[in-house]
mmCIF file of C-alpha atoms in Angstrom:
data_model
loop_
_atom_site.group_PDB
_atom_site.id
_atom_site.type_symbol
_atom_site.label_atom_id
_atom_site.label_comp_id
_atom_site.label_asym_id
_atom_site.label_seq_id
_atom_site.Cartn_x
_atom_site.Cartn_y
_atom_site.Cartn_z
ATOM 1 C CA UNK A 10 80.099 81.935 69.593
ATOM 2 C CA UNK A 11 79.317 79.204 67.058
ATOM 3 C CA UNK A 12 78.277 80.035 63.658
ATOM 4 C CA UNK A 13 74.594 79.007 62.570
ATOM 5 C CA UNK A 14 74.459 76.220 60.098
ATOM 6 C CA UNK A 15 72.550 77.167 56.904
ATOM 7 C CA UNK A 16 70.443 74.391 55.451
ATOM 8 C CA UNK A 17 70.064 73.696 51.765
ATOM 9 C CA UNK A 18 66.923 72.398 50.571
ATOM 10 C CA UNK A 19 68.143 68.869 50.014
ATOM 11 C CA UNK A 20 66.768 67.284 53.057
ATOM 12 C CA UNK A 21 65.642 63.336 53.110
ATOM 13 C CA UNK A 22 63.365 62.451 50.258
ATOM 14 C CA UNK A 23 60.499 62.073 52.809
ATOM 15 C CA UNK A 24 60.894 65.925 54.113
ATOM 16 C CA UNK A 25 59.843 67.970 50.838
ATOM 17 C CA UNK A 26 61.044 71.540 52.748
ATOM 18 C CA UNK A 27 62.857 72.911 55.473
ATOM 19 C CA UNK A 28 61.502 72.407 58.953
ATOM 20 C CA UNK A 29 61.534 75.351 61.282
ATOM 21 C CA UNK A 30 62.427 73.242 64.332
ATOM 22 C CA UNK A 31 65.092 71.426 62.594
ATOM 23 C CA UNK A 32 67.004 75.012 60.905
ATOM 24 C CA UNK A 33 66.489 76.569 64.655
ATOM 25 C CA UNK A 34 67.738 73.082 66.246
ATOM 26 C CA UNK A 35 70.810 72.969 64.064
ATOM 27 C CA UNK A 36 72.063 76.573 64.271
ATOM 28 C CA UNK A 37 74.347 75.636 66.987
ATOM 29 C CA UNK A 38 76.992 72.834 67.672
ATOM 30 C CA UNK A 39 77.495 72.802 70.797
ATOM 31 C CA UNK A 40 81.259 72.073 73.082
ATOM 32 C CA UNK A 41 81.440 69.695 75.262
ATOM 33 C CA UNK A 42 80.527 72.351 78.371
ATOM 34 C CA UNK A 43 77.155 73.026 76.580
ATOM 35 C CA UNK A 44 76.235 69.526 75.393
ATOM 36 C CA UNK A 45 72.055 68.670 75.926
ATOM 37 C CA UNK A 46 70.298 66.154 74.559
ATOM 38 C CA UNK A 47 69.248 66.757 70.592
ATOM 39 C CA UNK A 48 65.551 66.200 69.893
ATOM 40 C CA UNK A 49 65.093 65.895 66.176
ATOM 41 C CA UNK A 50 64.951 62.964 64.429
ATOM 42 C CA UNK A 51 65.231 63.206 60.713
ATOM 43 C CA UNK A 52 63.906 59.804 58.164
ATOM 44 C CA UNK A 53 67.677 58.487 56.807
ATOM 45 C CA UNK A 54 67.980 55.277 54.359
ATOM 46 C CA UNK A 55 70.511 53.206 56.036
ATOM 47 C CA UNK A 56 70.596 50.111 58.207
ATOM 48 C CA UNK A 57 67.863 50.960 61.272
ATOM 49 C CA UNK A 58 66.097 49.434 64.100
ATOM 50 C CA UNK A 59 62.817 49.899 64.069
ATOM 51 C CA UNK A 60 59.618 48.393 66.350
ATOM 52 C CA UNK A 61 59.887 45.408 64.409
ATOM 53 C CA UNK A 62 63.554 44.891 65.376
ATOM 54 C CA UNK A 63 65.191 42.495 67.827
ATOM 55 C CA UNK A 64 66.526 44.227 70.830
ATOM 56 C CA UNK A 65 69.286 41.376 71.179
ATOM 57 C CA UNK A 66 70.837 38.336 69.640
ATOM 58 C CA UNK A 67 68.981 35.158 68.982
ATOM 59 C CA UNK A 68 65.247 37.133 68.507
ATOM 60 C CA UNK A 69 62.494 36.243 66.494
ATOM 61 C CA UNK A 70 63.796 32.660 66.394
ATOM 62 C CA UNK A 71 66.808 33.406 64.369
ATOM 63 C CA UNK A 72 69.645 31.665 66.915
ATOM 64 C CA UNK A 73 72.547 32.892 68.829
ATOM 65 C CA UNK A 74 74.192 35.944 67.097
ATOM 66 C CA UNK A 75 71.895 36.425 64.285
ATOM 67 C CA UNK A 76 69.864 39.736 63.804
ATOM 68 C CA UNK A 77 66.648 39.029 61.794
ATOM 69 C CA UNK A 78 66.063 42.501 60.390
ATOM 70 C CA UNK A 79 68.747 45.058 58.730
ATOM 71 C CA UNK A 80 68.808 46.697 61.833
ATOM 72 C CA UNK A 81 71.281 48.507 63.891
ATOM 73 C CA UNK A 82 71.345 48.081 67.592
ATOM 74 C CA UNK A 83 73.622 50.308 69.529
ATOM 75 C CA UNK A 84 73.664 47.627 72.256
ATOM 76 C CA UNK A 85 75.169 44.919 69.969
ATOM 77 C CA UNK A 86 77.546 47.463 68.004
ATOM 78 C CA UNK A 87 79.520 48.313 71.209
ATOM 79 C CA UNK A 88 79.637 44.595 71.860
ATOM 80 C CA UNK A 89 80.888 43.521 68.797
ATOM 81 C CA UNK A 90 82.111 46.420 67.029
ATOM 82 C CA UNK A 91 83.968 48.317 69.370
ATOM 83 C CA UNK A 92 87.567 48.364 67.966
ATOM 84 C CA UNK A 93 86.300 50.743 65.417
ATOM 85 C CA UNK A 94 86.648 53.744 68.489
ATOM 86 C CA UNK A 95 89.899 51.687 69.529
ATOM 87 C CA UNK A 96 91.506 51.533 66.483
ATOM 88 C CA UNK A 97 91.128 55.473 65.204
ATOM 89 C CA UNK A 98 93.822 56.881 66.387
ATOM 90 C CA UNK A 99 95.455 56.884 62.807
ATOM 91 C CA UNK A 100 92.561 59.068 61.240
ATOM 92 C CA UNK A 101 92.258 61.127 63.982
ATOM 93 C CA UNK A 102 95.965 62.305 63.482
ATOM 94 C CA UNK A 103 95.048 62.937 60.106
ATOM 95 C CA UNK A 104 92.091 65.028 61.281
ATOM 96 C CA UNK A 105 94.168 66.952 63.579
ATOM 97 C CA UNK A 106 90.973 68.911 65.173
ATOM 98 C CA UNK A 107 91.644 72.004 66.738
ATOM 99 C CA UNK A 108 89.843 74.060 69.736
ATOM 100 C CA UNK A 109 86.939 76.010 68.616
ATOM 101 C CA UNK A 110 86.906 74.190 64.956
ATOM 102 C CA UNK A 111 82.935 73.291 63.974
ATOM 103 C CA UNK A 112 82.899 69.787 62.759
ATOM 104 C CA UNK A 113 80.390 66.824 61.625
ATOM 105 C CA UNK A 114 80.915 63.724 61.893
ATOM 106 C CA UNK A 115 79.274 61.481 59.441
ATOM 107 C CA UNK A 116 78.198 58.224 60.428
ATOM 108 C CA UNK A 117 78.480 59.064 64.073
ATOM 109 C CA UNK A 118 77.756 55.999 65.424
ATOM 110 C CA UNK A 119 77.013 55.943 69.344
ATOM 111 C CA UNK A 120 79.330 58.762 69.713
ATOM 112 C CA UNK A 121 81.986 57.287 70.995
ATOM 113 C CA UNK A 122 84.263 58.800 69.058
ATOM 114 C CA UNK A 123 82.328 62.067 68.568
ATOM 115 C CA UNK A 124 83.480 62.867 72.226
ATOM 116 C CA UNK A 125 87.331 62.451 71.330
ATOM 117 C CA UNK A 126 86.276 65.663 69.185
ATOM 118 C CA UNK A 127 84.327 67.168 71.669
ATOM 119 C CA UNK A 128 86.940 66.952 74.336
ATOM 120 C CA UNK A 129 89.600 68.682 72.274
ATOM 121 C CA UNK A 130 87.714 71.911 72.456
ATOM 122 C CA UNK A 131 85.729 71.270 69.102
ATOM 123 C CA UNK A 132 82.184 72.131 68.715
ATOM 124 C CA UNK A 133 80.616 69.111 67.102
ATOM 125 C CA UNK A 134 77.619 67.759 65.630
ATOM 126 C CA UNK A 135 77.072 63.636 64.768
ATOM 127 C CA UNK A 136 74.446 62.477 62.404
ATOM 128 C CA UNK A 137 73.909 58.651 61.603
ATOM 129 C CA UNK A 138 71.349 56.463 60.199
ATOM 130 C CA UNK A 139 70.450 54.917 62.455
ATOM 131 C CA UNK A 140 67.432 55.857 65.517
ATOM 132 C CA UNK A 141 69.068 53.642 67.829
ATOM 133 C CA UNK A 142 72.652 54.960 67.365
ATOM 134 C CA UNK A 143 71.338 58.655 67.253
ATOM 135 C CA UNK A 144 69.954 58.102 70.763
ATOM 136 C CA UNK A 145 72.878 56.432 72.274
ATOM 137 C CA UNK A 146 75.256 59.289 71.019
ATOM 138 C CA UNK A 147 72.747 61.792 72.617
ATOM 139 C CA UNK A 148 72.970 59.850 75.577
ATOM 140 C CA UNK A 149 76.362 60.794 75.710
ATOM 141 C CA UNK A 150 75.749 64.631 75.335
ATOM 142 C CA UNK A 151 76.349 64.390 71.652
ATOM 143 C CA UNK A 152 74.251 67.183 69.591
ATOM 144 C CA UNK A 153 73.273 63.843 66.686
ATOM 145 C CA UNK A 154 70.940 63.716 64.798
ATOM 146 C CA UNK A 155 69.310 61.071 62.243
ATOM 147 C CA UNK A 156 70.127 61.395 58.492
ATOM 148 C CA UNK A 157 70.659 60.703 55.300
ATOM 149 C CA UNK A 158 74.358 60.347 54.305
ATOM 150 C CA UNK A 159 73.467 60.732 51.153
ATOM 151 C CA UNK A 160 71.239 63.758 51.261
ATOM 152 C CA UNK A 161 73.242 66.370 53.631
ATOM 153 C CA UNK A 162 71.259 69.454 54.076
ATOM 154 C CA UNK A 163 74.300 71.808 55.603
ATOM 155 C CA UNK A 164 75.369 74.803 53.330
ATOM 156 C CA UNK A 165 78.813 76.551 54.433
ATOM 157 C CA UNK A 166 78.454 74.828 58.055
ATOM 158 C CA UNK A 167 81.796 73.525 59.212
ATOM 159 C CA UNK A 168 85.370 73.728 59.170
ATOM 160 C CA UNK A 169 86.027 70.127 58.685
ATOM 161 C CA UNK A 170 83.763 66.903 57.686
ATOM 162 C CA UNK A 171 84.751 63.844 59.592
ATOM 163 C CA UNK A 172 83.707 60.055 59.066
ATOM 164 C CA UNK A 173 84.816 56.756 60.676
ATOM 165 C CA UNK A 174 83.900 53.736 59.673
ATOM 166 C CA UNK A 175 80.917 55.573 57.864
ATOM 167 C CA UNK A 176 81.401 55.669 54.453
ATOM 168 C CA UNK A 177 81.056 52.447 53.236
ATOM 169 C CA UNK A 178 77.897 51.916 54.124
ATOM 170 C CA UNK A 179 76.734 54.767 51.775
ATOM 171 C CA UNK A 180 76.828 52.755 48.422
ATOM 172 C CA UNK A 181 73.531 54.184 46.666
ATOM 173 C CA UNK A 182 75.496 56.883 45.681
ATOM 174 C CA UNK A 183 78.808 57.921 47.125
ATOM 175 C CA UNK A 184 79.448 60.886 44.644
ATOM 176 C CA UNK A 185 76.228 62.312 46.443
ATOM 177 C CA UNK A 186 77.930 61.777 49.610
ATOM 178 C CA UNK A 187 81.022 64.012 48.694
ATOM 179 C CA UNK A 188 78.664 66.656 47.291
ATOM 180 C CA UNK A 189 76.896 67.312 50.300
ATOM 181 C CA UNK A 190 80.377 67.070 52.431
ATOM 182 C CA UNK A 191 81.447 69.751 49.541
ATOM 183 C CA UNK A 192 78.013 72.255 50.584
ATOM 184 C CA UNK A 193 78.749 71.491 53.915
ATOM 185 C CA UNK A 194 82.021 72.615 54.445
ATOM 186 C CA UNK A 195 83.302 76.685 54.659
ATOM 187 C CA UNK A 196 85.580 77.781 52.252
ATOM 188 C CA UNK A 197 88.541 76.304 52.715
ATOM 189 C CA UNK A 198 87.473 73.227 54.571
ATOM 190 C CA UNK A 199 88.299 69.961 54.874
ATOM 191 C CA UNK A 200 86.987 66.265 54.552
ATOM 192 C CA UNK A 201 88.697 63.550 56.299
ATOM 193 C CA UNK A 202 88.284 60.054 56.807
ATOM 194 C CA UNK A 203 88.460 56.275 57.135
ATOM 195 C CA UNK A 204 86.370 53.301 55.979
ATOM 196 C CA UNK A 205 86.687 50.392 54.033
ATOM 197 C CA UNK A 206 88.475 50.328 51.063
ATOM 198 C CA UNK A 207 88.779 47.485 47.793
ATOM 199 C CA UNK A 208 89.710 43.835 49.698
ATOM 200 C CA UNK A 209 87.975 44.726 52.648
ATOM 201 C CA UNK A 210 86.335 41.732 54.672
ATOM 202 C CA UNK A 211 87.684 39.545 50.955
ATOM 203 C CA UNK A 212 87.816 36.131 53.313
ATOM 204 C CA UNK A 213 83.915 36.983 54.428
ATOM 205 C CA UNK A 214 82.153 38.809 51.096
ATOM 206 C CA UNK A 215 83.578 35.183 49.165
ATOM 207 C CA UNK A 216 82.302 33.317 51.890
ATOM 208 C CA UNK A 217 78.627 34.738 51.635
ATOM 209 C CA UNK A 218 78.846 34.880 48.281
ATOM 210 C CA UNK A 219 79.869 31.003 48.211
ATOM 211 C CA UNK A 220 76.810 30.045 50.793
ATOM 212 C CA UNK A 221 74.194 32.283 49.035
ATOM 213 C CA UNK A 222 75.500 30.765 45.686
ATOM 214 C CA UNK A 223 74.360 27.348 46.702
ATOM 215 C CA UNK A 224 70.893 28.459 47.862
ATOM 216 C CA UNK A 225 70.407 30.437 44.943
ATOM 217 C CA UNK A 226 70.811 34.204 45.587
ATOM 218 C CA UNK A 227 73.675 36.328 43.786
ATOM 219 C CA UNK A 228 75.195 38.008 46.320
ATOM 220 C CA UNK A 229 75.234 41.063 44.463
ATOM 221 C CA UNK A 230 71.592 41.925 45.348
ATOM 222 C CA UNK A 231 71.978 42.152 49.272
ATOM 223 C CA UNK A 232 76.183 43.188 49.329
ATOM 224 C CA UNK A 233 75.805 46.108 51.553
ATOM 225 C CA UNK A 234 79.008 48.026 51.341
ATOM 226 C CA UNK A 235 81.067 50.367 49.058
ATOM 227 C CA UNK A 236 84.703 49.019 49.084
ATOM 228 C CA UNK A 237 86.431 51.517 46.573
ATOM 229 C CA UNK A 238 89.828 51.386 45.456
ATOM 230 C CA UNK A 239 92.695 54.386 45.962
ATOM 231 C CA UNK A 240 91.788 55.428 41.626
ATOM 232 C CA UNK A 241 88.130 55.287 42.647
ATOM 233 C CA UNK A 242 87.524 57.627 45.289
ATOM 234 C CA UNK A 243 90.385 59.914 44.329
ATOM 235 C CA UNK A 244 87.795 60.715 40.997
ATOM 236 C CA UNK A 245 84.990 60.866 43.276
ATOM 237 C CA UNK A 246 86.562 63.753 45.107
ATOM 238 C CA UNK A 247 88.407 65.168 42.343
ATOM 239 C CA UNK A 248 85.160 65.507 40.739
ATOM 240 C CA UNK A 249 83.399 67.821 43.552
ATOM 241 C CA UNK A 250 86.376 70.062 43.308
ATOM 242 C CA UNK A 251 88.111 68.749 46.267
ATOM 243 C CA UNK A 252 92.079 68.737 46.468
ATOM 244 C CA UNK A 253 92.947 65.212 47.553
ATOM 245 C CA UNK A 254 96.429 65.833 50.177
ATOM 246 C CA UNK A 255 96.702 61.939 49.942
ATOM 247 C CA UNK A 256 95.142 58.822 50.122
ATOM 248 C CA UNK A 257 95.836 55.098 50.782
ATOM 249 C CA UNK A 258 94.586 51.437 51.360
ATOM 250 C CA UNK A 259 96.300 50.773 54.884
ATOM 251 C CA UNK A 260 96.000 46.790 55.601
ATOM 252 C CA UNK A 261 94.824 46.454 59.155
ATOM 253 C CA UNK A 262 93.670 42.711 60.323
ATOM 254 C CA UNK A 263 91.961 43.507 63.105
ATOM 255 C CA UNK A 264 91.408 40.849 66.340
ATOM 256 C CA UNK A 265 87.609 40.763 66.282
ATOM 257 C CA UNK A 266 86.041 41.685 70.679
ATOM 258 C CA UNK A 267 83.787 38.208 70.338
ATOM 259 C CA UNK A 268 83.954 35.945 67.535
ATOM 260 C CA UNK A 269 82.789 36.064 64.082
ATOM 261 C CA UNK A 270 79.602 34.923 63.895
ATOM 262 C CA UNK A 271 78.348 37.910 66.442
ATOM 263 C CA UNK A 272 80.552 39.899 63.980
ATOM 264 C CA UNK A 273 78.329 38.913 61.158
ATOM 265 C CA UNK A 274 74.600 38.930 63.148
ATOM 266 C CA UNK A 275 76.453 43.132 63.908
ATOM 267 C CA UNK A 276 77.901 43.966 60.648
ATOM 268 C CA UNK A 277 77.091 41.378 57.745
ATOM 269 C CA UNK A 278 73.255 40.514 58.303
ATOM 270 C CA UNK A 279 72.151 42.334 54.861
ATOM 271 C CA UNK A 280 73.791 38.669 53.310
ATOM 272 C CA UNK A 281 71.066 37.269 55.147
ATOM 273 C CA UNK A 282 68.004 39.118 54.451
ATOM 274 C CA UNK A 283 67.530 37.297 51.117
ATOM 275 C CA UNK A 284 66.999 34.037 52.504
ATOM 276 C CA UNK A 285 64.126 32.335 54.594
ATOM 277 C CA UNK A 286 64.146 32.967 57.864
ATOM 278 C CA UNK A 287 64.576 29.026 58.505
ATOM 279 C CA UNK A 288 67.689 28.725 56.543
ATOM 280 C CA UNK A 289 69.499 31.728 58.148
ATOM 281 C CA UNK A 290 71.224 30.210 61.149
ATOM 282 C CA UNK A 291 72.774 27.391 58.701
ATOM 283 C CA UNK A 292 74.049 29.739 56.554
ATOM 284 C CA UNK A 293 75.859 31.266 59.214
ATOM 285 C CA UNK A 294 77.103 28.871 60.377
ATOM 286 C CA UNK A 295 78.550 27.677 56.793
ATOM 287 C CA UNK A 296 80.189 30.943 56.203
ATOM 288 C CA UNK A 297 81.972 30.213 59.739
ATOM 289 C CA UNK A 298 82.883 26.652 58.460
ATOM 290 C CA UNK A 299 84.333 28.153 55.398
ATOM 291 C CA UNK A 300 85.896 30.968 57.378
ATOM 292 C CA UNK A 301 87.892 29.100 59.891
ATOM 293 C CA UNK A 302 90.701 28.113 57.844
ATOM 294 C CA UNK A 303 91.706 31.782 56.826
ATOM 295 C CA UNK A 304 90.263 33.954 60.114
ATOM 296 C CA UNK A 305 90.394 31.987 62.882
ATOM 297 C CA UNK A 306 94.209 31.911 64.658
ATOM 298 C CA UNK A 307 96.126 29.175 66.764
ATOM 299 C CA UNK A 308 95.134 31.225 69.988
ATOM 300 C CA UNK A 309 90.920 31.114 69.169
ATOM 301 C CA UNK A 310 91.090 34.383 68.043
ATOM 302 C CA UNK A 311 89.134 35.424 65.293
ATOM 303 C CA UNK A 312 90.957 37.912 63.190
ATOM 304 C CA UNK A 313 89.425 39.512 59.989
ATOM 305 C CA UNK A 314 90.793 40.904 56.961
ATOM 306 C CA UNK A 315 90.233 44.509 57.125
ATOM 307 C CA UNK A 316 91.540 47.063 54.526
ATOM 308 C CA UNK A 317 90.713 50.619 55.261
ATOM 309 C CA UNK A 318 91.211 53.338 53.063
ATOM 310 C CA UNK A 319 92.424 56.379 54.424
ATOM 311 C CA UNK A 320 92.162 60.017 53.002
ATOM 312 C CA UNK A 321 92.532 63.894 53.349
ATOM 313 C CA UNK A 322 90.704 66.301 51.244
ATOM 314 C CA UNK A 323 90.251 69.900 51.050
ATOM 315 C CA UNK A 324 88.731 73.056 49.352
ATOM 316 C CA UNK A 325 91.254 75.367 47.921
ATOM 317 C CA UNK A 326 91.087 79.011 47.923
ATOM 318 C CA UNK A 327 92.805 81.226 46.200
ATOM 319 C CA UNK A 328 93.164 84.755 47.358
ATOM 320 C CA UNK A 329 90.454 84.024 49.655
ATOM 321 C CA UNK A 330 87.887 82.897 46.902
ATOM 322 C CA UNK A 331 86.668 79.313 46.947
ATOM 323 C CA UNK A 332 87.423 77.157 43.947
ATOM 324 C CA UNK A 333 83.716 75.547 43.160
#
C-alpha cells in the first residue's frame, strides 16, 4: 500500500493554504494497474498554453513553425521534441527504479517517459507546468498534476525525485528547486537527473542573441533556460545537504525529428516574445540563415549542439538519522 504524501505549506504563490481536495488527491501514487485520470490542476509559472494560445504552427499570423505565445503545446512537443523520451536511456540507468519505489517526476512532460517508470513496477506521480502537458500525461493514465517547479509542496513523499529534460527550464531560482526535491524526498532518498548543462544549444543562444542584437533587444531579458556548469550545480546541491555520487556534462548532438525552425517555434520561442509580432517570422528565419553553416549536415539533417548534464544525488543517513 502506498504511503500518503504529506504536503508542506509551500504551495504556488496563488494558493495561500492547503487545499483539502488536493492533500486527499495526492495521498496516493498510483502503479500502473491502478492508473485514473488526475483531476487537479494546480497555477505553476512556467511556459503554458492558455485560451489565448495557438493550437498549431503558423497561428495568429505568425508563419510556418512559429508559436506566438510562450506556450507549450503537447501536440507540437511530441512532433518536434520527441528524442527527449528516445534519448533517456542513459539517465534512466542512473535512476535505476525499482518495483514498489514512490517516485516524482519533475517536469513530466506528456508522460511519455513517466510510463517507463510506471511499467517497472514503480508507483509514480508527474507534475509539469504546463495545462496542456498535464492533460496529455493523464491521458496516458499518468497520476500529473500542474505545478510549480519551483514551489514543491511534498514533505517526506518519495523514495526518489526524477527529472528529464526539466530542469533547465526552472531558472527563477534553481536552489529553490533542490530544496523542495530535498522536503520531498524520505530519508535516505535520492534525486536524479538530466537537463541541459553550460554550452547547451551554444550554435542557437549566439544566434538569437546575434538577430535580437540587431533589432535592439539584449537577449538576456527573454533567455529562457538555466545552463549550469558541473562547479555550479554541484554547490547547489551541496548546499541542501545532498551527497552528490557524481556528475558530468555528457556532449550529445542530437539529429533534430523535423528541422530547426519547428525546433525553435517548440523550444526557443521565449527569444521571440520581445519582438513585434511582424518581425518574428524574419527573425527566424535569420537565426536559420546564421545556423546553417554549423547545424545543418551534408545529408539535410539538422543536428544541434546539445550538452546535457547528468547527475546523482542523495540524502545520507547515518545510523538511520537523516543528515538535514
Amino acid at each position: 500500500m502506498p504511503r500518503s504524501l504529506p504536503l508542506t505549506g509551500a504551495l504556488s504563490p496563488i494558493l495561500r493554504r492547503p487545499i483539502p481536495s488536493l492533500t486527499r488527491s495526492l495521498r496516493s501514487p498510483i502503479s500502473r494497474s491502478q492508473r485514473r485520470p488526475a483531476r487537479i490542476s494546480i497555477f505553476c509559472g512556467m511556459p503554458e498554453a492558455n485560451s489565448d494560445s495557438p493550437a498549431s504552427a503558423g497561428a495568429r499570423g505568425g508563419g510556418p513553425g512559429i508559436v506566438e505565445s510562450n506556450a507549450w503545446v503537447a501536440e507540437r512537443y511530441e512532433e518536434h521534441g520527441h528524442f527527449n523520451v528516445e534519448l533517456s536511456s542513459p539517465v534512466l540507468e542512473i535512476l535505476k527504479p525499482a518495483p514498489g519505489e514512490s517516485i516524482l517526476d519533475l517536469g513530466c512532460g506528456d508522460g511519455a517517459l513517466t510510463l517507463k517508470l510506471v511499467d517497472v513496477g514503480c508507483s509514480v506521480v508527474g507534475i509539469d507546468a504546463s495545462e496542456s502537458m498535464v492533460e496529455r500525461a493523464r491521458s496516458r493514465g499518468i497520476q500529473a498534476y500542474r505545478m510549480d517547479g519551483h514551489a514543491l509542496p511534498f514533505s517526506s513523499s518519495f523514495d526518489a525525485v526524477f527529472s528529464n529534460a526539466a530542469l533547465h527550464w526552472m531558472k527563477d531560482d534553481p536552489e529553490a528547486v533542490v530544496a523542495g526535491v530535498r522536503r520531498a524526498l524520505r530519508p535516505g532518498g535520492r534525486f536524479v537527473g538530466e537537463f541541459g548543462g553550460f554550452g547547451n544549444c551554444a550554435s542557437l543562444v549566439t544566434a538569437a542573441a546575434a538577430v535580437l542584437r540587431q533589432r535592439g533587444v539584449d537577449v538576456r531579458v527573454c533567455h529562457p533556460w538555466y545552463f549550469p556548469s558541473v562547479e555550479e550545480y554541484r554547490n547547489v546541491l551541496e548546499q541542501q545537504n545532498f551527497m552528490v555520487d557524481f556528475i558530468e556534462l555528457v556532449p550529445r548532438p542530437t539529429v533534430l525529428p523535423t528541422d530547426v525552425r519547428g525546433w525553435i517555434g517548440t523550444f526557443a520561442h521565449s527569444f521571440l516574445q520581445a519582438l513585434p509580432e511582424k518581425d518574428r517570422e524574419e527573425a527566424v528565419s535569420d537565426m536559420v540563415t546564421l545556423l546553417t553553416p554549423s547545424l545543418l549536415r551534408h545529408d539535410g539533417k539538422w543536428v544541434m549542439d546539445y550538452v546535457r548534464l547528468r547527475f546523482r544525488a542523495h540524502i545520507e543517513e547515518v545510523l538511520g538519522v537523516t543528515i538535514l
